[in-house]
Amino acid sequence: MARTPEAPKSDFAERVINVNRCAKVVKGGRRFSFNAIVAMGDGHGQVGVGLGKANEVADAIRKAGESAKKNMFRVPVTRHGSIPHQVYGRFGAGEVMLKPAAPGTGVIAGGGVRAVLEVAGVQNVLTKCLGSRNPHNLVKATVHGLKSLKRPSDVAAMRGKTLAEVLGRGATHGS
């Protein structure tokens, strides 16, 4: 009857994007600290990204995970596991283009961008990094792009039209 203490399982997927080592030169040599970027999501349109800093790698990752959980937001994902429209995300010198893709395409993206999109639950998307390749700026640019996505129903409500009119289905041209 030995009890094994188990940590409560989270329903969020966690992906470590980058761990960076920083060195501070002190009298006795170098003192190292670490920072980590973590993307966390439920795979169904909810995602968050966090940065954690600590003197140990494990603590930095844990802090980043806590930060990511606090900064969760919803991403509109279509029925086919893509995004509703093309969008550019910018942060600093980092710029990312996110483009919807046909079913079966997969996630065509590099490191940090891929991690954020996969934990968000996006399955078919094309991306291109247009600016800096710095993982910090790329991840924040991806988050900016995902936050600026709008659902077709929201756009229709904003314009005071029906969803069919916005999507161009059954609309008569030339009126």
Short mmCIF file of C-alpha atoms in Angstrom, two decimals:
data_model
loop_
_atom_site.label_atom_id
_atom_site.label_comp_id
_atom_site.label_asym_id
_atom_site.label_seq_id
_atom_site.Cartn_x
_atom_site.Cartn_y
_atom_site.Cartn_z
CA MET A 1 0.00 0.00 0.00
CA ALA A 2 2.72 2.46 -0.90
CA ARG A 3 1.27 5.76 -2.02
CA THR A 4 2.92 7.52 -4.92
CA PRO A 5 2.42 11.28 -4.83
CA GLU A 6 1.26 12.30 -8.30
CA ALA A 7 1.17 15.83 -9.55
CA PRO A 8 -2.26 16.81 -10.87
CA LYS A 9 -2.24 16.24 -14.62
CA SER A 10 -2.84 19.37 -16.63
CA ASP A 11 -5.11 19.24 -19.67
CA PHE A 12 -2.76 21.66 -21.41
CA ALA A 13 0.07 20.64 -23.72
CA GLU A 14 3.33 22.38 -22.87
CA ARG A 15 6.14 22.99 -25.37
CA VAL A 16 9.50 24.48 -24.44
CA ILE A 17 10.47 26.74 -27.34
CA ASN A 18 13.83 28.08 -26.24
CA VAL A 19 16.15 28.03 -23.23
CA ASN A 20 18.78 30.77 -23.14
CA ARG A 21 21.80 30.94 -20.84
CA CYS A 22 22.92 34.35 -19.64
CA ALA A 23 26.30 34.93 -18.00
CA LYS A 24 27.15 37.64 -15.49
CA VAL A 25 30.82 38.10 -14.77
CA VAL A 26 31.50 38.46 -11.05
CA LYS A 27 34.62 38.47 -8.89
CA GLY A 28 34.85 34.67 -8.63
CA GLY A 29 34.10 33.93 -12.30
CA ARG A 30 30.83 33.72 -14.19
CA ARG A 31 27.38 33.43 -12.71
CA PHE A 32 24.83 31.82 -15.04
CA SER A 33 21.10 32.37 -15.17
CA PHE A 34 18.55 30.97 -17.60
CA ASN A 35 15.43 32.15 -19.34
CA ALA A 36 12.90 29.93 -21.08
CA ILE A 37 10.00 30.52 -23.47
CA VAL A 38 7.11 28.07 -23.15
CA ALA A 39 3.94 27.73 -25.23
CA MET A 40 0.96 26.10 -23.55
CA GLY A 41 -2.38 25.20 -25.10
CA ASP A 42 -5.31 22.81 -25.01
CA GLY A 43 -5.18 21.89 -28.71
CA HIS A 44 -8.70 23.31 -29.21
CA GLY A 45 -8.05 27.00 -29.83
CA GLN A 46 -6.73 28.09 -26.45
CA VAL A 47 -3.05 29.07 -26.20
CA GLY A 48 -0.67 31.09 -24.05
CA VAL A 49 3.01 31.96 -24.19
CA GLY A 50 5.21 32.76 -21.21
CA LEU A 51 8.77 33.74 -20.37
CA GLY A 52 10.44 32.58 -17.17
CA LYS A 53 13.80 33.54 -15.70
CA ALA A 54 15.67 31.73 -12.94
CA ASN A 55 19.09 30.44 -11.86
CA GLU A 56 18.13 26.86 -12.79
CA VAL A 57 16.71 25.59 -16.10
CA ALA A 58 13.88 23.63 -14.45
CA ASP A 59 12.75 26.66 -12.43
CA ALA A 60 12.85 28.89 -15.53
CA ILE A 61 10.66 26.40 -17.45
CA ARG A 62 8.23 26.09 -14.53
CA LYS A 63 7.92 29.89 -14.23
CA ALA A 64 7.43 30.20 -17.99
CA GLY A 65 4.65 27.59 -17.83
CA GLU A 66 2.90 29.52 -15.04
CA SER A 67 3.21 32.74 -17.05
CA ALA A 68 1.83 31.02 -20.17
CA LYS A 69 -1.18 29.75 -18.21
CA LYS A 70 -1.92 33.31 -17.01
CA ASN A 71 -1.67 34.73 -20.55
CA MET A 72 -4.09 32.33 -22.27
CA PHE A 73 -6.27 33.56 -25.12
CA ARG A 74 -8.61 32.00 -27.70
CA VAL A 75 -7.68 31.47 -31.35
CA PRO A 76 -10.46 31.07 -33.95
CA VAL A 77 -9.82 27.69 -35.62
CA THR A 78 -11.90 26.65 -38.63
CA ARG A 79 -13.62 23.27 -39.07
CA HIS A 80 -10.67 22.10 -41.17
CA GLY A 81 -8.15 23.01 -38.47
CA SER A 82 -6.87 26.17 -40.17
CA ILE A 83 -7.15 29.89 -39.47
CA PRO A 84 -9.98 32.05 -40.91
CA HIS A 85 -7.83 34.44 -42.96
CA GLN A 86 -4.26 35.52 -43.74
CA VAL A 87 -2.65 37.75 -41.13
CA TYR A 88 0.71 39.35 -40.36
CA GLY A 89 1.99 39.45 -36.80
CA ARG A 90 4.65 41.94 -35.78
CA PHE A 91 6.74 42.40 -32.66
CA GLY A 92 9.94 44.40 -32.69
CA ALA A 93 11.94 43.32 -35.74
CA GLY A 94 10.13 39.96 -35.86
CA GLU A 95 7.40 39.59 -38.47
CA VAL A 96 5.40 36.45 -39.22
CA MET A 97 2.91 35.77 -42.01
CA LEU A 98 0.21 33.22 -41.16
CA LYS A 99 -1.82 31.92 -44.09
CA PRO A 100 -4.73 29.44 -44.07
CA ALA A 101 -4.09 26.13 -45.82
CA ALA A 102 -6.15 23.31 -47.29
CA PRO A 103 -6.89 20.20 -45.19
CA GLY A 104 -3.96 17.77 -45.19
CA THR A 105 -1.30 20.47 -45.57
CA GLY A 106 -0.06 20.33 -41.99
CA VAL A 107 1.78 23.03 -40.07
CA ILE A 108 4.44 24.49 -42.36
CA ALA A 109 6.38 26.59 -39.86
CA GLY A 110 9.73 26.96 -38.13
CA GLY A 111 10.58 26.22 -34.48
CA GLY A 112 8.87 28.76 -32.22
CA VAL A 113 6.01 29.54 -34.60
CA ARG A 114 5.28 25.80 -35.05
CA ALA A 115 5.20 25.18 -31.30
CA VAL A 116 2.67 27.98 -30.68
CA LEU A 117 0.40 26.89 -33.57
CA GLU A 118 0.49 23.19 -32.64
CA VAL A 119 -0.46 23.71 -28.99
CA ALA A 120 -3.22 26.10 -30.16
CA GLY A 121 -4.76 23.27 -32.19
CA VAL A 122 -4.10 24.69 -35.67
CA GLN A 123 -3.43 21.75 -38.02
CA ASN A 124 -3.24 23.31 -41.50
CA VAL A 125 -1.37 26.58 -41.91
CA LEU A 126 1.44 28.10 -43.97
CA THR A 127 3.81 30.53 -42.29
CA LYS A 128 6.81 32.62 -43.24
CA CYS A 129 9.20 34.51 -40.98
CA LEU A 130 9.82 37.85 -42.69
CA GLY A 131 11.91 39.76 -40.16
CA SER A 132 14.16 38.80 -37.29
CA ARG A 133 14.75 35.10 -36.58
CA ASN A 134 15.08 35.76 -32.84
CA PRO A 135 12.82 33.19 -31.10
CA HIS A 136 11.56 35.72 -28.51
CA ASN A 137 10.38 38.19 -31.16
CA LEU A 138 9.05 35.46 -33.48
CA VAL A 139 6.89 33.92 -30.75
CA LYS A 140 5.53 37.32 -29.71
CA ALA A 141 4.86 38.20 -33.38
CA THR A 142 2.96 34.90 -33.77
CA VAL A 143 0.87 35.70 -30.68
CA HIS A 144 0.15 39.19 -32.10
CA GLY A 145 -0.98 37.62 -35.39
CA LEU A 146 -3.20 35.04 -33.68
CA LYS A 147 -4.78 37.70 -31.45
CA SER A 148 -5.63 39.84 -34.48
CA LEU A 149 -7.58 37.00 -36.18
CA LYS A 150 -11.33 37.58 -36.47
CA ARG A 151 -14.12 35.06 -36.91
CA PRO A 152 -16.34 35.60 -39.98
CA SER A 153 -19.36 35.89 -37.67
CA ASP A 154 -17.66 38.72 -35.72
CA VAL A 155 -16.85 40.58 -38.95
CA ALA A 156 -20.46 40.17 -40.12
CA ALA A 157 -21.80 41.54 -36.81
CA MET A 158 -19.37 44.47 -36.95
CA ARG A 159 -20.49 45.38 -40.48
CA GLY A 160 -24.18 44.81 -39.73
CA LYS A 161 -24.52 42.10 -42.38
CA THR A 162 -25.38 38.43 -42.40
CA LEU A 163 -22.69 35.78 -42.45
CA ALA A 164 -23.68 34.74 -46.00
CA GLU A 165 -23.25 38.33 -47.24
CA VAL A 166 -19.76 38.59 -45.73
CA LEU A 167 -18.66 35.20 -47.10
CA GLY A 168 -20.17 35.98 -50.52
CA ARG A 169 -22.40 32.93 -50.63
CA GLY A 170 -25.66 33.37 -52.46
CA ALA A 171 -25.11 37.10 -52.87
CA THR A 172 -26.25 38.76 -56.10
CA HIS A 173 -23.47 40.73 -57.77
CA GLY A 174 -24.07 44.06 -59.50
CA SER A 175 -26.74 45.45 -57.19
#
